[in-house]
Coordinates of C-alpha atoms and ligand atoms in Angstrom, one line a residue:
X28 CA 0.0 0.0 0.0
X29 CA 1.5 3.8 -1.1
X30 CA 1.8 5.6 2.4
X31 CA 0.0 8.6 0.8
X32 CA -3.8 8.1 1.2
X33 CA -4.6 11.2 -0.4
X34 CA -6.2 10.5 -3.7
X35 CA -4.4 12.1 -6.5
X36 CA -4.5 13.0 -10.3
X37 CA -2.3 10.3 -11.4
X38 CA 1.0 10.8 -12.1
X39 CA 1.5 8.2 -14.7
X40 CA -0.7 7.5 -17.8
X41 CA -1.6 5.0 -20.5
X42 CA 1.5 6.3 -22.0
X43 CA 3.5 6.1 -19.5
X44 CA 2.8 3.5 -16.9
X45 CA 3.6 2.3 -13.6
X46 CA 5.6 -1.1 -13.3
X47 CA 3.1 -3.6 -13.4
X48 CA 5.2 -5.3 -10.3
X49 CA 5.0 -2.0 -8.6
X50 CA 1.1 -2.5 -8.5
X51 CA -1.5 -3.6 -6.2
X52 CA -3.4 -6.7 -7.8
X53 CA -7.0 -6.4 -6.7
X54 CA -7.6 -10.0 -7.7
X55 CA -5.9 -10.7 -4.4
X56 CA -8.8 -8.9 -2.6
X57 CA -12.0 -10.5 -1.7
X58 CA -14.9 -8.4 -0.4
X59 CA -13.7 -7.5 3.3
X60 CA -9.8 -6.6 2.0
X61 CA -11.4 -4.2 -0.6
X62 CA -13.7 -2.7 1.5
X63 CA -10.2 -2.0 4.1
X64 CA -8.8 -1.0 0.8
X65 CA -10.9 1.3 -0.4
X66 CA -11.5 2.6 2.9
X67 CA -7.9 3.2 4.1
X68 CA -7.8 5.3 0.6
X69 CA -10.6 7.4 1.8
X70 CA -13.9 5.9 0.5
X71 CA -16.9 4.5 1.1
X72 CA -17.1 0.9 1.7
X73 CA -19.6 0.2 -1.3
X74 CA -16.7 0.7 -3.8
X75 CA -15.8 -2.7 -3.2
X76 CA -19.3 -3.9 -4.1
X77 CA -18.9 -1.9 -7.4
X78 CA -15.5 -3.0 -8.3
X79 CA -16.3 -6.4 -7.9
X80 CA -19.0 -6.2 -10.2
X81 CA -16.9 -4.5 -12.8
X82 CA -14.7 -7.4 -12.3
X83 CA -16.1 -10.2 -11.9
X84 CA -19.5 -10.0 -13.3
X85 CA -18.8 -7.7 -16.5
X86 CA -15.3 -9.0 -16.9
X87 CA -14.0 -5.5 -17.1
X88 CA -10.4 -4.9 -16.3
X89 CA -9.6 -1.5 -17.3
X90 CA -10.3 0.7 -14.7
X91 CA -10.8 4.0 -17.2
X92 CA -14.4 1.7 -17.8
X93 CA -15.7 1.7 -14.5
X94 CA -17.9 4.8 -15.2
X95 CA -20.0 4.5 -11.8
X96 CA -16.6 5.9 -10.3
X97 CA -15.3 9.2 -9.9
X98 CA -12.2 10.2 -12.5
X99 CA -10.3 10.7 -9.6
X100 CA -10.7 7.2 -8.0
X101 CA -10.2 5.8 -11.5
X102 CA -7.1 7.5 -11.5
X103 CA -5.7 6.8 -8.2
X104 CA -6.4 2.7 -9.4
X105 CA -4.6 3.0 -12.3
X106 CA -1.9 4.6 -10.9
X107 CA -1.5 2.0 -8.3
X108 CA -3.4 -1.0 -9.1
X109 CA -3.9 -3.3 -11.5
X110 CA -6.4 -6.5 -12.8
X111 CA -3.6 -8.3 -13.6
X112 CA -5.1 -11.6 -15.7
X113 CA -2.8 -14.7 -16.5
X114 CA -1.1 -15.3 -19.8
X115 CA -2.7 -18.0 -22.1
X116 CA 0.5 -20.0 -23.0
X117 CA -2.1 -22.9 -24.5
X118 CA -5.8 -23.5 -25.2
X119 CA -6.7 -27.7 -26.2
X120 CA -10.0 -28.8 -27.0
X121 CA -10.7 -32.1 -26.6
X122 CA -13.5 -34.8 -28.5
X123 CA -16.0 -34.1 -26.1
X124 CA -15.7 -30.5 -25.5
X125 CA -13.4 -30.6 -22.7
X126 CA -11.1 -27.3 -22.3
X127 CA -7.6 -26.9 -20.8
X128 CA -5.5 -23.9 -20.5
X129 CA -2.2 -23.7 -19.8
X130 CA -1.8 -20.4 -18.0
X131 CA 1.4 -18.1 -16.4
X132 CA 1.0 -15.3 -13.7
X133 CA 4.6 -13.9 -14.1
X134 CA 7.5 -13.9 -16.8
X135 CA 8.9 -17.2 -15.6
X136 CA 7.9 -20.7 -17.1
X137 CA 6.0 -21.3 -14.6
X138 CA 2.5 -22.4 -15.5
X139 CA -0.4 -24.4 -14.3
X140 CA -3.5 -26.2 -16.0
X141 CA -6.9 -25.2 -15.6
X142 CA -9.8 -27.5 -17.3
X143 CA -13.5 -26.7 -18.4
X144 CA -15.9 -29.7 -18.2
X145 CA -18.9 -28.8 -20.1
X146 CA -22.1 -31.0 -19.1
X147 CA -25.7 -30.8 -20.4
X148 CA -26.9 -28.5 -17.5
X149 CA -23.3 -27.4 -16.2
X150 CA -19.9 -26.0 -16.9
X151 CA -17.7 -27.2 -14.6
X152 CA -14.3 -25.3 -14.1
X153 CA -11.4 -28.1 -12.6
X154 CA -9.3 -25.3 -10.7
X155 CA -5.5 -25.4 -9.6
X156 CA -4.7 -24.1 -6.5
X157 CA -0.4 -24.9 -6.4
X158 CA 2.4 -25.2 -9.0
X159 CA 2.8 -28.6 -8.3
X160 CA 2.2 -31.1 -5.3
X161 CA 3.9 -31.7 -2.1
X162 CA 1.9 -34.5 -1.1
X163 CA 3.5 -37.3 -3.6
X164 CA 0.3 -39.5 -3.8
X165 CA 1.3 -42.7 -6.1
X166 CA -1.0 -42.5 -8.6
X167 CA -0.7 -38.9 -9.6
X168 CA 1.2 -37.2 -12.3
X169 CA 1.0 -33.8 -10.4
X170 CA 3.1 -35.3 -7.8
X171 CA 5.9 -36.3 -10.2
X172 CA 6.5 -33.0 -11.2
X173 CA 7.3 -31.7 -7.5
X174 CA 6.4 -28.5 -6.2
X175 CA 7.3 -24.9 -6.9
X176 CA 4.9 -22.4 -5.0
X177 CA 1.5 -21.7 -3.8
X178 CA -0.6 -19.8 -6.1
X179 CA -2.1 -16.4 -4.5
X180 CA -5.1 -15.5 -4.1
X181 CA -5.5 -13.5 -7.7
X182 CA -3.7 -16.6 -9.4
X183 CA -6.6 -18.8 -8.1
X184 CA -9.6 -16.6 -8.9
X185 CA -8.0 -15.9 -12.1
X186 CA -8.6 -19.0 -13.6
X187 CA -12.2 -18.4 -12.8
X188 CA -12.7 -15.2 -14.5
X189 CA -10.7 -16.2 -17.5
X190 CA -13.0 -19.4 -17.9
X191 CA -16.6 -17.5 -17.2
X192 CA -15.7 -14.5 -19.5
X193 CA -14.6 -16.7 -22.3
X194 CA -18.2 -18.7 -22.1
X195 CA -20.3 -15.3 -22.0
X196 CA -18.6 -13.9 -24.8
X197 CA -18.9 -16.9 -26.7
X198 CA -22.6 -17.1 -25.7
X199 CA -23.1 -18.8 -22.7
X200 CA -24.3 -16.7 -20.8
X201 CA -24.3 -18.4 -17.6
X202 CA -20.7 -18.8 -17.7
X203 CA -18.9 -21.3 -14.9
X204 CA -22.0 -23.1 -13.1
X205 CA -19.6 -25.4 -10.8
X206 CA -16.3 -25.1 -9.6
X207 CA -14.0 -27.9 -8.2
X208 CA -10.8 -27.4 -6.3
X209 CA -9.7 -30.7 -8.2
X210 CA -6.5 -29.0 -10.5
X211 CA -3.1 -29.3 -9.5
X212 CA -1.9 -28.9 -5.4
X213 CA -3.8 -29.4 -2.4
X214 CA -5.6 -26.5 -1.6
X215 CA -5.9 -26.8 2.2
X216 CA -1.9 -26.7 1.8
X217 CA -2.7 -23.0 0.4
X218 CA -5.4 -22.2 3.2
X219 CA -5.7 -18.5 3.4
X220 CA -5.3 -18.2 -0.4
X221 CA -7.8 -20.8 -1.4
X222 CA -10.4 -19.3 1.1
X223 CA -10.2 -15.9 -0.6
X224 CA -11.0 -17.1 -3.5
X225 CA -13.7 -19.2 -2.6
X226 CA -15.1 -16.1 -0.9
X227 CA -14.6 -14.6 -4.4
X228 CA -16.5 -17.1 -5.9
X229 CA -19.2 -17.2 -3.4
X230 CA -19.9 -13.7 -2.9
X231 CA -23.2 -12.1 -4.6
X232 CA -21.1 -9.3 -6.3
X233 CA -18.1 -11.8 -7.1
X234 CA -19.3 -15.5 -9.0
X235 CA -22.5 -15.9 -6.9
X236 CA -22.0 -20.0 -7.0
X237 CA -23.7 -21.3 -4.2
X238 CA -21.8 -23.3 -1.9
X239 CA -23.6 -26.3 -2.9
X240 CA -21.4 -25.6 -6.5
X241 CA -18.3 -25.1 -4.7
X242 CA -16.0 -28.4 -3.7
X243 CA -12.8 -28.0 -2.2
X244 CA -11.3 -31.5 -2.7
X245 CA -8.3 -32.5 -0.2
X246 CA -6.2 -35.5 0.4
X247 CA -6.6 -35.2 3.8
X248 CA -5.2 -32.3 5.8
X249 CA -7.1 -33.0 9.0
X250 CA -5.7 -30.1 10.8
X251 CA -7.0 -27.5 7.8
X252 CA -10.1 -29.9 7.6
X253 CA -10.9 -29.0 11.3
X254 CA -10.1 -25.1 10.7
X255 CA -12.4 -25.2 7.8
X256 CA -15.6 -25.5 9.2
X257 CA -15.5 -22.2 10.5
X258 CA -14.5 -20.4 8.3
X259 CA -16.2 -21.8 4.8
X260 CA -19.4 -24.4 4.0
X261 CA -18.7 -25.2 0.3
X262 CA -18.7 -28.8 -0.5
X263 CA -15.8 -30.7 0.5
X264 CA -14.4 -34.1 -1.4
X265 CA -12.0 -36.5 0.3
X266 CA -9.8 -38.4 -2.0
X267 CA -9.8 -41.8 0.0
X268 CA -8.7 -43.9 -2.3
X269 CA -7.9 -46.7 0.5
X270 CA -10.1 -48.9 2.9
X271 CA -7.1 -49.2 5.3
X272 CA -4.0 -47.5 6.6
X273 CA -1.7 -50.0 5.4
X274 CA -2.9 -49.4 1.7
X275 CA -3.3 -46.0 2.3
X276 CA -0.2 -44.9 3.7
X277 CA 1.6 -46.3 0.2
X278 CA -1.0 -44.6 -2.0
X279 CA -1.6 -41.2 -0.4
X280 CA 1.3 -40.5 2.1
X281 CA 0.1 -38.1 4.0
X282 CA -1.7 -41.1 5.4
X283 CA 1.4 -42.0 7.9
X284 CA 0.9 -38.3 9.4
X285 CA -3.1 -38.1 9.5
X286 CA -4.4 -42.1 9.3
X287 CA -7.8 -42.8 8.8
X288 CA -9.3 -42.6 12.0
X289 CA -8.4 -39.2 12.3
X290 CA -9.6 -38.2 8.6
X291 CA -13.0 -39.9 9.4
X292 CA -13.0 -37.6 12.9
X293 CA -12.7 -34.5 10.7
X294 CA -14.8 -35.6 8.0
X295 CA -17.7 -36.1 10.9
X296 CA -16.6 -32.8 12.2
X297 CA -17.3 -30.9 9.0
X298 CA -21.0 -32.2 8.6
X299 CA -22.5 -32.5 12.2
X300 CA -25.0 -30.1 13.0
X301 CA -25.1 -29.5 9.4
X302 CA -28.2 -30.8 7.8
X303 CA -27.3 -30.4 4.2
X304 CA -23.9 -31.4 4.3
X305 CA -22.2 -34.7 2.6
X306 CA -18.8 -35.4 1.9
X307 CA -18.1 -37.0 -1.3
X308 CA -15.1 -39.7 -0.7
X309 CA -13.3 -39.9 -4.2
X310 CA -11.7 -43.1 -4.7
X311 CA -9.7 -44.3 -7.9
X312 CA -10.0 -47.6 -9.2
X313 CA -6.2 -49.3 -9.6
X314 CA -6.1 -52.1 -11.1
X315 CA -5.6 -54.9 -8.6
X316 CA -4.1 -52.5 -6.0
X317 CA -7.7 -51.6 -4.3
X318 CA -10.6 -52.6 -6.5
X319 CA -11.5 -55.8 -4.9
X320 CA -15.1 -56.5 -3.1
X321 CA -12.9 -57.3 0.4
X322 CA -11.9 -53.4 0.0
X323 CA -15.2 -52.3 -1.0
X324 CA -16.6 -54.3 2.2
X325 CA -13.9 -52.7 4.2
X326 CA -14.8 -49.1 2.9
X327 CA -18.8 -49.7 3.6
X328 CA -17.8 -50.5 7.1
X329 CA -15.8 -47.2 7.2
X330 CA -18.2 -44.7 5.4
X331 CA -21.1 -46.7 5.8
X332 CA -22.6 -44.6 8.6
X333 CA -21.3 -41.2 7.0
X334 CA -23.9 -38.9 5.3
X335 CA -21.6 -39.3 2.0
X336 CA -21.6 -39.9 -1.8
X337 CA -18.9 -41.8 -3.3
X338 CA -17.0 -41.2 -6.6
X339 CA -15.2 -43.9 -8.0
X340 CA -12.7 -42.5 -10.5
X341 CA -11.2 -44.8 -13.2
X342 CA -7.4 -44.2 -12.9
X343 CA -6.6 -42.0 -16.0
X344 CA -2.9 -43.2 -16.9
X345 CA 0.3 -41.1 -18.0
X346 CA 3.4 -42.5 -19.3
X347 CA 5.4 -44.3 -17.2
X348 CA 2.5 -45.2 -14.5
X349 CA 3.4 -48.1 -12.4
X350 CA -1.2 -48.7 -12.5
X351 CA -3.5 -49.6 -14.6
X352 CA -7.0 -48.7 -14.3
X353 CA -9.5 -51.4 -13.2
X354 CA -11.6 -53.5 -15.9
X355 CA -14.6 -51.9 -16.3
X356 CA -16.9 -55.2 -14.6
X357 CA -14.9 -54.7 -11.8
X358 CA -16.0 -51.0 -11.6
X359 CA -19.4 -51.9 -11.6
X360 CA -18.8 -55.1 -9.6
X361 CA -17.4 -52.8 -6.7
X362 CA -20.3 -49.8 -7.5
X363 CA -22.9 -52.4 -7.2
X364 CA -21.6 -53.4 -4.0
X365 CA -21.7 -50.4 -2.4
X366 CA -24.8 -49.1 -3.7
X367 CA -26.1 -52.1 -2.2
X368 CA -25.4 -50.9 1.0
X369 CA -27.1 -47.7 0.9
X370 CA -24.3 -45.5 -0.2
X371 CA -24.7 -43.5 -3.4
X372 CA -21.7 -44.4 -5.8
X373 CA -21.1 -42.7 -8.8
X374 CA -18.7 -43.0 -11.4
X375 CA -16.8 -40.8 -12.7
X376 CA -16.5 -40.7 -16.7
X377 CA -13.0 -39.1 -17.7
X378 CA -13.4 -36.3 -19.4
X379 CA -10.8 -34.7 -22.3
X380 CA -8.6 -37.9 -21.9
X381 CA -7.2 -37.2 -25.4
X382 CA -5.9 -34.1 -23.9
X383 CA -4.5 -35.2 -20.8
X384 CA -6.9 -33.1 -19.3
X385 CA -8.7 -35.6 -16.8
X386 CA -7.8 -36.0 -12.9
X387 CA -4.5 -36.8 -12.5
X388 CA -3.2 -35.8 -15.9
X389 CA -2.5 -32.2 -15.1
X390 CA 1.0 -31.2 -15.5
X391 CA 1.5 -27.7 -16.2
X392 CA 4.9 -26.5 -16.4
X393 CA 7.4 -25.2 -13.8
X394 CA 10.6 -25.4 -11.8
X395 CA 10.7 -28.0 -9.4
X396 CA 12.2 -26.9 -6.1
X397 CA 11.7 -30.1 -4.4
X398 CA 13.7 -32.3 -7.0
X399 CA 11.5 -34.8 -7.1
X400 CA 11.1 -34.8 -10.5
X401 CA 14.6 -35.0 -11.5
X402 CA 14.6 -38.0 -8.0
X403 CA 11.2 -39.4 -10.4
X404 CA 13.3 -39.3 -13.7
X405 CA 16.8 -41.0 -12.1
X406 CA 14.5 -44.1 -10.6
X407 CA 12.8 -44.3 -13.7
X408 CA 15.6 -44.4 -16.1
X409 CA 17.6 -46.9 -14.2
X410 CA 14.4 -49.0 -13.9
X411 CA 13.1 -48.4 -16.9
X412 CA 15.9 -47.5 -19.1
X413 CA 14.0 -44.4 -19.7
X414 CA 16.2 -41.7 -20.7
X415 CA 16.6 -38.4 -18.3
X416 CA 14.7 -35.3 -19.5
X417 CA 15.9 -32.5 -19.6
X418 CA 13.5 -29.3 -19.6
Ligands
SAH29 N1 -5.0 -32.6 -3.7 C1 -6.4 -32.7 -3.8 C2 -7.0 -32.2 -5.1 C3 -6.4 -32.6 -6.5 S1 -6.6 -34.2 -7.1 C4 -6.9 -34.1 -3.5 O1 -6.1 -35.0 -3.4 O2 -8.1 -34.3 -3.4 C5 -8.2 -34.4 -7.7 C6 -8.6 -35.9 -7.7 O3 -8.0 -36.6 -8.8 C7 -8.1 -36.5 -6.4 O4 -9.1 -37.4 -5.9 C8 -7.0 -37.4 -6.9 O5 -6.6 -38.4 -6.0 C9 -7.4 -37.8 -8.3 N2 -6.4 -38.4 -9.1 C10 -5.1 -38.1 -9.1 N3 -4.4 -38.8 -10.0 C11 -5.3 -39.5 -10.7 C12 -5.2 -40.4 -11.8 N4 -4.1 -40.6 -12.5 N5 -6.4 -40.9 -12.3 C13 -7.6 -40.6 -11.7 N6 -7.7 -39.8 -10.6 C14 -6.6 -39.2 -10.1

């Protein structure tokens, strides 16, 4: 924030313009930061309201627009802040529809995927919330890259606007319907981030989803699980995965820090009192690793008394996977099981497979600072014989 809270004829123009760097990105700002903003700078509260609709609901980015605000305010915003939207390094369509854009917020490589799932009554945005994955789960491809950063608040939301301007102006014009928290990272990693956005998203001057559209998806933080619940109550997906903790603790890791029993607590913690709430377990089908009926009889006595739905998801494979997705029978085989016992099971069809755009697939492009990509490539080429990238 400029010390100065006086708000002046701007010094700079179109001409002749500030820094981007220098500027103060209002994408980071949900409702309650702008209002502080705006009035730390001298005005009204309701500005916020205003410049989120300019925003987010008219897609406008250029403060000079915002007409409903005084020249002088316009000014002062484009002298010191900016809408600053990501670069579209890609754009793929897939066969049925499927979108996935590989976006950058600064001048690095850096880049992460975003994916539009388009449905008969919904558009579903798939959204990323890190560069990367700490959290190593065995199945991913995220995970093989590593990990660079968390992605801010104005990085997350701005895969949002990108995707629901695009629809209206190509004639949709209900834009996004449903968001997921489903890209790359785990967003309860990125707490306070994630939560501003959501807010964003939420909010009847920002997105106006309700929170029945909004699903943070987690691989089991239980600490950020428990902080949660006060503090959001969108929809929240667990990806399970596992019956039991010996399974579990080789296919998610973070299993061997939070096992099961504690997950379940906090799962039970974010619903009670709640009437409307259900966790959706997520659970991908791996080819003799977890599909049997013993681990779907296992998994009914673990969920079984949990207001829940459960999404099985056919492992979508990558080169050099060490799985295999499950035969389809033994998909329905394990469905039909637990349906049987009174828990709604759906499964998931993959969606823009062609384009490596279904769960698990997304890659994006970025520095690892963990090195586990470059650990990944070693193992594989002296198992494999693969040879080493290099990027
Ligand atoms: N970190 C969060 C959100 C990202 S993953 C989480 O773990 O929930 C989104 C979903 O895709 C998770 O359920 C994840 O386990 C699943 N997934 C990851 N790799 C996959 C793959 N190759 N095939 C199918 N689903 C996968």
């Amino acid at each position: 924030m400029p010390g100065n809270h006086v708000l002046a004829e701007p010094e700079y123009s179109y001409l002749n313009p500030m820094p981007t760097t220098d500027k103060i990105n209002l994408l980071d700002f949900n409702r309650a930061a702008l209002e502080r903003f705006f009035v730390s700078n001298g005005e009204k509260p309701f500005r916020a309201r205003q410049l989120m609709q300019w925003v987010h609901q008219r897609g406008i980015t250029e403060f000079a627009q915002m007409t409903d605000m005084s020249k002088s305010l316009r000014g002062f915003l484009a002298v010191h802040c900016c809408i600053e939207r990501p670069r579209i390094l890609t754009q793929q369509r897939a066969v049925d529809g499927t979108r996935k854009w590989l976006l950058s917020f600064d001048d690095s490589d850096n880049a992460i995927e975003c994916v539009l799932i388009p449905e008969k009554s919904r558009m579903t945005l798939c959204v990323s919330s890190q560069l990367g994955c700490t959290l190593n789960c065995s199945f991913c491809s995220t995970a093989k890259q590593g990990f660079n950063r968390n992605l801010s608040t104005a990085e997350i939301i701005a895969q949002l606007h990108l995707a629901h301007h695009s629809l209206i102006a190509e004639g949709y014009p209900q834009g996004v319907t449903n968001v997921v928290m489903m890209g790359m990272g785990e967003p309860l990693l990125n707490f306070d981030a994630v939560i501003a956005a959501v807010d964003m998203m939420c909010d009847d001057f920002g997105y106006a989803l309700s929170k029945r559209r909004v699903t943070i998806s987690t691989a089991g933080v239980v600490p950020a699980m428990e902080k949660l619940e006060q503090v959001t109550d969108v929809a929240l997906a667990v990806s399970l995965h596992a019956p039991n903790d010996k399974l579990r603790n080789q296919l998610v890791p973070i299993n061997r820090k939070y096992p099961i029993r504690e997950l379940l607590r906090a799962c039970r913690g974010y619903i009670e009192g709640y009437k409307s709430r259900k966790i959706t377990f997520e659970y991908v089908m791996l080819d003799g690793i977890n599909d049997s009926l013993e681990h779907a009889r296992q998994l009914v006595a673990l969920i079984g008394d949990i207001p829940c739905k459960l999404n099985l998801i056919p492992f979508n494979p990558y080169p050099h996977a060490i799985y295999q997705c499950s035969e389809a029978e033994v998909i329905d085989r394990f469905r039909d099981y637990t349906a049987s016992k009174g828990i709604v099971t759906v499964t998931r069809r993959a969606r823009g497979d062609d384009i490596d755009a279904a769960c698990g697939q997304l890659v994006g492009a970025f520095h690892d600072r963990s090195r586990r990509s470059e650990k990944y490539q070693l193992s594989l080429s002296e198992i494999q014989g693969v040879p080493i990238a290099h990027s």
